[in-house]
């Protein structure tokens, strides 16, 4: 009998899903009409979870599955998983780092360019025929501007090297100065915002960064500053951002992530000083395939008694 694997959301591509089905009795929870009943019925069999960032793997779910051994997350971020509860039970957790770094950094730069050079606005300007009546407003050049990067991990570093290529100066913030990184470190988020033309959030989600960017940080960023978020919606106080944008206390925002995805605040949708994306940092065929491969390989390694490829705990 194949071991039972609970898949929480519909993001793994067909090829990797087929591989999972070859080795596991796959329960596709998002397809079930009564997920609670399925969990109740299968709770003793489930030994593994393949999780997605937008469905919580809570303590109560972990506690409800007495034979759970591993949670293989289809994402680099794992703030949806109760790690303490997993650790307590000796349940292993894996994620999908590295393979999505470049694509996610590319999305940060796409937002940065779209904002500074008014790309979305320009596209609309042509489509609706406004060009026939004259030129559109000017954008801002990047050369010599400061990118303040919050979180100098793998993705932060990839964003920094791209920004450097565009002539931006880099300053970064995080819990500590990083060994071997020569960019200027600014431990204070407010001070970082003050010196930044573009404040780019590339930190992990979770308790340590929860609502870290609110009205006072946005005030420090100032009326010429742009906010870019490719990390987690939970890092920003969305109401404060809406107010700052409405009152033009910041110049604009580029958002790939939101507090209550897939819901985007209606007020934001109506604004023209924002660029909004549907959480597509890792959304390429190549990267989603590699992420799926890591999910499969971590699960197979675990059940073969081999070391995990990308363990979190
Ligand atoms: C999602 C992400 O994983 O990796 C992360 O932490 O936020 C994204 O790459 C992706 O949308 C797949 O769920």
CSV table of C-alpha atoms and ligand atoms in Angstrom, one decimal:
chain,number,residue,atom,x,y,z
A,1,UNK,CA,0.0,0.0,0.0
A,2,UNK,CA,1.3,3.5,-0.9
A,3,UNK,CA,1.7,6.0,2.0
A,4,UNK,CA,-1.0,8.6,2.1
A,5,UNK,CA,0.1,12.2,1.1
A,6,UNK,CA,-2.2,15.1,1.8
A,7,UNK,CA,-1.8,17.9,-0.8
A,8,UNK,CA,-3.1,21.2,0.5
A,9,UNK,CA,-3.5,23.3,-2.6
A,10,UNK,CA,-3.5,23.2,-6.4
A,11,UNK,CA,-0.1,24.5,-7.4
A,12,UNK,CA,2.1,21.5,-8.2
A,13,UNK,CA,2.4,21.1,-12.0
A,14,UNK,CA,1.0,17.9,-13.7
A,15,UNK,CA,4.3,16.2,-14.2
A,16,UNK,CA,5.3,16.4,-10.6
A,17,UNK,CA,1.8,15.5,-9.5
A,18,UNK,CA,2.1,12.4,-11.6
A,19,UNK,CA,5.3,11.5,-9.9
A,20,UNK,CA,3.7,12.0,-6.5
A,21,UNK,CA,0.8,9.7,-7.6
A,22,UNK,CA,3.3,7.1,-8.6
A,23,UNK,CA,4.7,6.8,-5.1
A,24,UNK,CA,1.9,8.0,-2.8
A,25,UNK,CA,-1.8,7.7,-2.3
A,26,UNK,CA,-2.5,11.4,-3.0
A,27,UNK,CA,-5.4,13.2,-1.2
A,28,UNK,CA,-6.1,16.4,-3.1
A,29,UNK,CA,-7.7,18.4,-0.2
A,30,UNK,CA,-8.7,21.4,-2.3
A,31,UNK,CA,-10.8,19.2,-4.5
A,32,UNK,CA,-12.8,17.6,-1.7
A,33,UNK,CA,-16.3,18.9,-1.1
A,34,UNK,CA,-16.0,18.2,2.6
A,35,UNK,CA,-12.3,18.5,3.5
A,36,UNK,CA,-13.0,18.2,7.3
A,37,UNK,CA,-14.7,14.8,6.7
A,38,UNK,CA,-11.9,13.6,4.6
A,39,UNK,CA,-9.3,14.6,7.2
A,40,UNK,CA,-11.3,12.8,9.9
A,41,UNK,CA,-11.6,9.7,7.7
A,42,UNK,CA,-8.0,9.6,6.6
A,43,UNK,CA,-6.2,11.0,9.7
A,44,UNK,CA,-4.5,7.7,10.7
A,45,UNK,CA,-3.2,7.1,7.2
A,46,UNK,CA,-1.7,10.5,6.4
A,47,UNK,CA,2.1,10.4,6.8
A,48,UNK,CA,3.1,13.3,4.7
A,49,UNK,CA,1.8,16.8,3.6
A,50,UNK,CA,2.7,18.7,0.5
A,51,UNK,CA,1.8,22.3,1.5
A,52,UNK,CA,1.3,25.6,-0.2
A,53,UNK,CA,2.0,29.1,1.3
A,54,UNK,CA,-1.6,30.2,1.3
A,55,UNK,CA,-3.1,27.3,3.3
A,56,UNK,CA,-2.1,27.1,7.0
A,57,UNK,CA,-0.6,23.9,8.4
A,58,UNK,CA,-1.7,24.8,11.9
A,59,UNK,CA,-1.0,23.1,15.2
A,60,UNK,CA,-4.6,21.7,15.2
A,61,UNK,CA,-4.0,20.1,11.8
A,62,UNK,CA,-0.7,18.7,12.9
A,63,UNK,CA,-2.2,17.4,16.1
A,64,UNK,CA,-5.1,15.8,14.2
A,65,UNK,CA,-2.7,13.7,12.1
A,66,UNK,CA,-1.0,11.2,14.6
A,67,UNK,CA,1.2,9.5,12.0
A,68,UNK,CA,2.4,12.7,10.1
A,69,UNK,CA,6.2,12.5,9.5
A,70,UNK,CA,7.0,15.2,7.0
A,71,UNK,CA,5.7,18.5,5.6
A,72,UNK,CA,7.1,19.4,2.2
A,73,UNK,CA,6.4,23.0,1.4
A,74,UNK,CA,6.0,24.2,-2.2
A,75,UNK,CA,7.5,27.6,-1.5
A,76,UNK,CA,10.7,29.1,0.0
A,77,UNK,CA,8.6,30.9,2.7
A,78,UNK,CA,7.0,28.7,5.3
A,79,UNK,CA,5.2,31.2,7.6
A,80,UNK,CA,2.0,29.2,7.0
A,81,UNK,CA,3.4,26.2,8.9
A,82,UNK,CA,3.4,26.0,12.7
A,83,UNK,CA,7.1,25.1,13.0
A,84,UNK,CA,7.0,24.8,16.8
A,85,UNK,CA,4.2,22.2,16.6
A,86,UNK,CA,6.1,20.3,13.9
A,87,UNK,CA,9.3,20.4,15.9
A,88,UNK,CA,7.6,19.2,19.1
A,89,UNK,CA,6.4,16.1,17.2
A,90,UNK,CA,9.8,15.6,15.4
A,91,UNK,CA,8.0,16.2,12.1
A,92,UNK,CA,10.4,17.2,9.3
A,93,UNK,CA,9.8,20.3,7.2
A,94,UNK,CA,11.3,21.1,3.8
A,95,UNK,CA,10.9,24.1,1.5
A,96,UNK,CA,12.1,25.1,-2.0
A,97,UNK,CA,14.9,27.6,-1.8
A,98,UNK,CA,17.4,28.7,-4.5
A,99,UNK,CA,15.4,27.5,-7.5
A,100,UNK,CA,13.0,30.5,-7.3
A,101,UNK,CA,15.6,33.2,-6.3
A,102,UNK,CA,16.2,34.6,-9.8
A,103,UNK,CA,12.6,34.7,-10.9
A,104,UNK,CA,11.5,36.4,-7.7
A,105,UNK,CA,14.3,39.0,-8.0
A,106,UNK,CA,13.2,39.6,-11.6
A,107,UNK,CA,9.7,40.4,-10.4
A,108,UNK,CA,11.1,42.9,-7.9
A,109,UNK,CA,13.0,44.6,-10.7
A,110,UNK,CA,9.9,44.5,-13.0
A,111,UNK,CA,8.0,46.3,-10.3
A,112,UNK,CA,10.8,48.8,-9.8
A,113,UNK,CA,11.1,49.6,-13.5
A,114,UNK,CA,7.3,49.6,-14.0
A,115,UNK,CA,7.0,52.2,-11.3
A,116,UNK,CA,10.0,54.4,-12.1
A,117,UNK,CA,9.3,54.5,-15.9
A,118,UNK,CA,5.5,54.4,-15.6
A,119,UNK,CA,5.3,51.2,-17.8
A,120,UNK,CA,1.7,50.2,-17.0
A,121,UNK,CA,0.5,53.8,-17.3
A,122,UNK,CA,2.4,54.1,-20.7
A,123,UNK,CA,0.8,51.0,-22.0
A,124,UNK,CA,-2.7,52.3,-21.2
A,125,UNK,CA,-1.7,55.8,-22.6
A,126,UNK,CA,-1.1,54.2,-26.0
A,127,UNK,CA,-4.1,51.9,-25.9
A,128,UNK,CA,-6.7,54.5,-25.1
A,129,UNK,CA,-5.3,56.9,-27.7
A,130,UNK,CA,-4.1,59.6,-25.3
A,131,UNK,CA,-0.7,59.8,-27.1
A,132,UNK,CA,-2.5,61.4,-30.0
A,133,UNK,CA,-3.1,64.5,-27.7
A,134,UNK,CA,0.5,64.8,-26.4
A,135,UNK,CA,3.2,63.2,-24.4
A,136,UNK,CA,2.6,61.4,-21.1
A,137,UNK,CA,4.2,62.7,-17.8
A,138,UNK,CA,7.9,61.9,-17.3
A,139,UNK,CA,9.2,59.1,-15.1
A,140,UNK,CA,12.3,58.9,-12.9
A,141,UNK,CA,15.7,57.6,-13.8
A,142,UNK,CA,17.3,54.9,-11.6
A,143,UNK,CA,20.9,55.9,-11.9
A,144,UNK,CA,22.2,57.2,-8.6
A,145,UNK,CA,19.0,56.4,-6.7
A,146,UNK,CA,19.0,54.3,-3.5
A,147,UNK,CA,17.4,50.9,-3.2
A,148,UNK,CA,16.8,50.1,0.5
A,149,UNK,CA,16.5,46.3,0.7
A,150,UNK,CA,14.8,44.8,3.7
A,151,UNK,CA,16.1,41.2,4.0
A,152,UNK,CA,19.5,40.5,2.5
A,153,UNK,CA,18.9,36.7,2.1
A,154,UNK,CA,19.2,34.9,-1.2
A,155,UNK,CA,16.4,36.8,-2.9
A,156,UNK,CA,17.6,40.2,-1.4
A,157,UNK,CA,21.1,39.6,-2.7
A,158,UNK,CA,19.8,38.7,-6.2
A,159,UNK,CA,17.7,41.9,-6.1
A,160,UNK,CA,20.8,43.9,-5.0
A,161,UNK,CA,23.0,42.6,-7.9
A,162,UNK,CA,20.2,43.5,-10.4
A,163,UNK,CA,19.8,46.9,-8.9
A,164,UNK,CA,23.5,47.5,-9.0
A,165,UNK,CA,23.5,46.7,-12.7
A,166,UNK,CA,20.9,49.5,-13.1
A,167,UNK,CA,23.1,52.0,-11.4
A,168,UNK,CA,21.3,52.1,-8.0
A,169,UNK,CA,23.1,52.3,-4.7
A,170,UNK,CA,22.3,49.6,-2.2
A,171,UNK,CA,21.6,49.9,1.5
A,172,UNK,CA,20.1,47.0,3.4
A,173,UNK,CA,18.4,46.2,6.7
A,174,UNK,CA,17.8,42.9,8.5
A,175,UNK,CA,18.3,41.3,11.9
A,176,UNK,CA,22.1,41.5,11.5
A,177,UNK,CA,24.9,42.7,9.3
A,178,UNK,CA,25.7,39.9,6.9
A,179,UNK,CA,29.2,38.4,6.7
A,180,UNK,CA,30.8,38.8,3.3
A,181,UNK,CA,28.2,41.4,2.0
A,182,UNK,CA,29.8,44.8,1.2
A,183,UNK,CA,26.6,46.8,0.8
A,184,UNK,CA,26.0,49.4,3.5
A,185,UNK,CA,24.0,48.0,6.5
A,186,UNK,CA,21.4,50.1,8.2
A,187,UNK,CA,20.0,48.3,11.3
A,188,UNK,CA,17.1,50.8,11.7
A,189,UNK,CA,14.2,50.3,9.3
A,190,UNK,CA,13.0,53.9,9.7
A,191,UNK,CA,16.5,55.2,8.8
A,192,UNK,CA,16.7,52.8,5.9
A,193,UNK,CA,13.3,54.2,4.6
A,194,UNK,CA,14.5,57.7,5.0
A,195,UNK,CA,17.5,57.2,2.7
A,196,UNK,CA,15.7,55.0,0.2
A,197,UNK,CA,14.1,56.0,-3.1
A,198,UNK,CA,12.9,52.5,-3.4
A,199,UNK,CA,12.2,50.5,-0.3
A,200,UNK,CA,12.1,46.8,-1.4
A,201,UNK,CA,10.7,44.2,1.0
A,202,UNK,CA,12.5,40.8,0.5
A,203,UNK,CA,12.3,39.5,4.1
A,204,UNK,CA,10.5,36.4,5.3
A,205,UNK,CA,6.9,36.6,6.6
A,206,UNK,CA,5.9,35.4,10.0
A,207,UNK,CA,5.9,36.9,13.6
A,208,UNK,CA,9.3,38.6,13.3
A,209,UNK,CA,8.3,40.8,10.4
A,210,UNK,CA,4.5,41.1,11.0
A,211,UNK,CA,3.2,44.5,10.1
A,212,UNK,CA,6.7,45.9,10.3
A,213,UNK,CA,6.0,48.5,7.6
A,214,UNK,CA,3.3,50.9,8.8
A,215,UNK,CA,2.6,54.6,8.7
A,216,UNK,CA,5.8,55.7,10.4
A,217,UNK,CA,8.1,53.8,8.0
A,218,UNK,CA,6.0,55.1,5.1
A,219,UNK,CA,6.3,58.6,6.4
A,220,UNK,CA,10.1,58.1,6.6
A,221,UNK,CA,10.1,56.8,3.0
A,222,UNK,CA,8.5,60.1,2.0
A,223,UNK,CA,6.6,61.6,-0.9
A,224,UNK,CA,9.3,60.8,-3.5
A,225,UNK,CA,9.7,57.2,-2.3
A,226,UNK,CA,8.3,54.0,-3.7
A,227,UNK,CA,7.5,50.8,-1.8
A,228,UNK,CA,8.0,47.4,-3.4
A,229,UNK,CA,6.8,44.2,-1.7
A,230,UNK,CA,7.7,40.7,-3.0
A,231,UNK,CA,7.8,39.0,0.4
A,232,UNK,CA,4.6,38.6,2.3
A,233,UNK,CA,1.5,40.8,2.6
A,234,UNK,CA,1.7,40.4,6.4
A,235,UNK,CA,4.8,42.6,6.5
A,236,UNK,CA,2.8,45.7,5.6
A,237,UNK,CA,-0.1,47.4,7.4
A,238,UNK,CA,-2.3,47.6,4.3
A,239,UNK,CA,-4.6,50.3,5.6
A,240,UNK,CA,-1.6,52.5,6.4
A,241,UNK,CA,-0.3,51.9,2.9
A,242,UNK,CA,-3.6,52.9,1.3
A,243,UNK,CA,-3.7,56.1,3.4
A,244,UNK,CA,-0.1,57.0,2.5
A,245,UNK,CA,-0.9,56.3,-1.2
A,246,UNK,CA,-4.1,58.3,-1.2
A,247,UNK,CA,-2.6,61.3,0.5
A,248,UNK,CA,0.5,61.1,-1.7
A,249,UNK,CA,2.7,60.7,1.3
A,250,UNK,CA,4.6,58.2,-0.7
A,251,UNK,CA,5.1,58.3,-4.5
A,252,UNK,CA,3.8,54.8,-5.3
A,253,UNK,CA,3.9,51.1,-4.6
A,254,UNK,CA,4.6,47.9,-6.5
A,255,UNK,CA,2.9,44.9,-4.9
A,256,UNK,CA,3.2,41.2,-5.7
A,257,UNK,CA,1.8,40.1,-2.3
A,258,UNK,CA,-1.1,41.2,-0.2
A,259,UNK,CA,-2.4,40.6,3.3
A,260,UNK,CA,-5.5,38.6,2.2
A,261,UNK,CA,-4.7,37.1,-1.1
A,262,UNK,CA,-6.3,36.7,-3.6
A,263,UNK,CA,-8.3,39.7,-2.3
A,264,UNK,CA,-6.7,43.1,-3.1
A,265,UNK,CA,-8.2,46.2,-1.3
A,266,UNK,CA,-10.6,47.8,-3.7
A,267,UNK,CA,-9.2,51.2,-3.0
A,268,UNK,CA,-5.8,50.1,-4.2
A,269,UNK,CA,-7.3,48.7,-7.4
A,270,UNK,CA,-8.6,52.2,-8.2
A,271,UNK,CA,-5.2,53.9,-7.7
A,272,UNK,CA,-2.9,54.9,-10.5
A,273,UNK,CA,0.2,55.2,-8.4
A,274,UNK,CA,0.4,51.4,-7.8
A,275,UNK,CA,1.4,48.4,-9.9
A,276,UNK,CA,-0.4,45.2,-8.7
A,277,UNK,CA,0.6,41.6,-9.5
A,278,UNK,CA,-1.1,38.4,-8.4
A,279,UNK,CA,1.8,36.9,-6.4
A,280,UNK,CA,3.9,35.7,-9.4
A,281,UNK,CA,7.4,35.9,-7.9
A,282,UNK,CA,8.1,32.2,-8.7
A,283,UNK,CA,5.4,31.9,-11.4
A,284,UNK,CA,7.4,30.6,-14.4
A,285,UNK,CA,7.0,27.1,-16.0
A,286,UNK,CA,10.7,26.4,-15.3
A,287,UNK,CA,10.8,27.4,-11.7
A,288,UNK,CA,7.4,25.9,-10.7
A,289,UNK,CA,8.7,22.6,-12.2
A,290,UNK,CA,11.9,22.8,-10.2
A,291,UNK,CA,10.0,23.7,-7.0
A,292,UNK,CA,7.8,20.6,-7.6
A,293,UNK,CA,10.8,18.5,-8.2
A,294,UNK,CA,12.2,19.6,-4.8
A,295,UNK,CA,8.8,18.7,-3.1
A,296,UNK,CA,8.9,15.2,-4.7
A,297,UNK,CA,12.6,14.6,-4.0
A,298,UNK,CA,12.4,15.7,-0.4
A,299,UNK,CA,9.4,13.3,0.2
A,300,UNK,CA,11.0,10.4,-1.6
A,301,UNK,CA,14.3,11.0,0.3
A,302,UNK,CA,12.5,11.0,3.6
A,303,UNK,CA,10.7,7.7,3.0
A,304,UNK,CA,13.9,6.1,1.6
A,305,UNK,CA,15.7,7.1,4.8
A,306,UNK,CA,18.1,9.4,2.9
A,307,UNK,CA,19.1,13.0,3.9
A,308,UNK,CA,16.6,15.7,3.0
A,309,UNK,CA,17.6,18.0,0.1
A,310,UNK,CA,16.3,21.3,1.6
A,311,UNK,CA,15.4,20.8,5.2
A,312,UNK,CA,13.9,23.6,7.3
A,313,UNK,CA,13.7,21.4,10.5
B,1,LIG,C1,5.0,30.8,-3.8
B,1,LIG,C2,6.3,32.2,-2.5
B,1,LIG,O1,5.6,29.7,-3.2
B,1,LIG,O2,8.1,30.7,-2.4
B,1,LIG,C3,7.4,31.5,-1.8
B,1,LIG,O3,7.6,31.7,-0.6
B,1,LIG,O4,5.7,33.1,-2.0
B,1,LIG,C4,6.0,31.8,-3.9
B,1,LIG,O5,7.0,31.4,-4.6
B,1,LIG,C5,4.4,30.4,-5.1
B,1,LIG,O6,3.4,31.3,-5.4
B,1,LIG,C6,3.9,29.0,-5.1
B,1,LIG,O7,2.9,28.8,-4.1
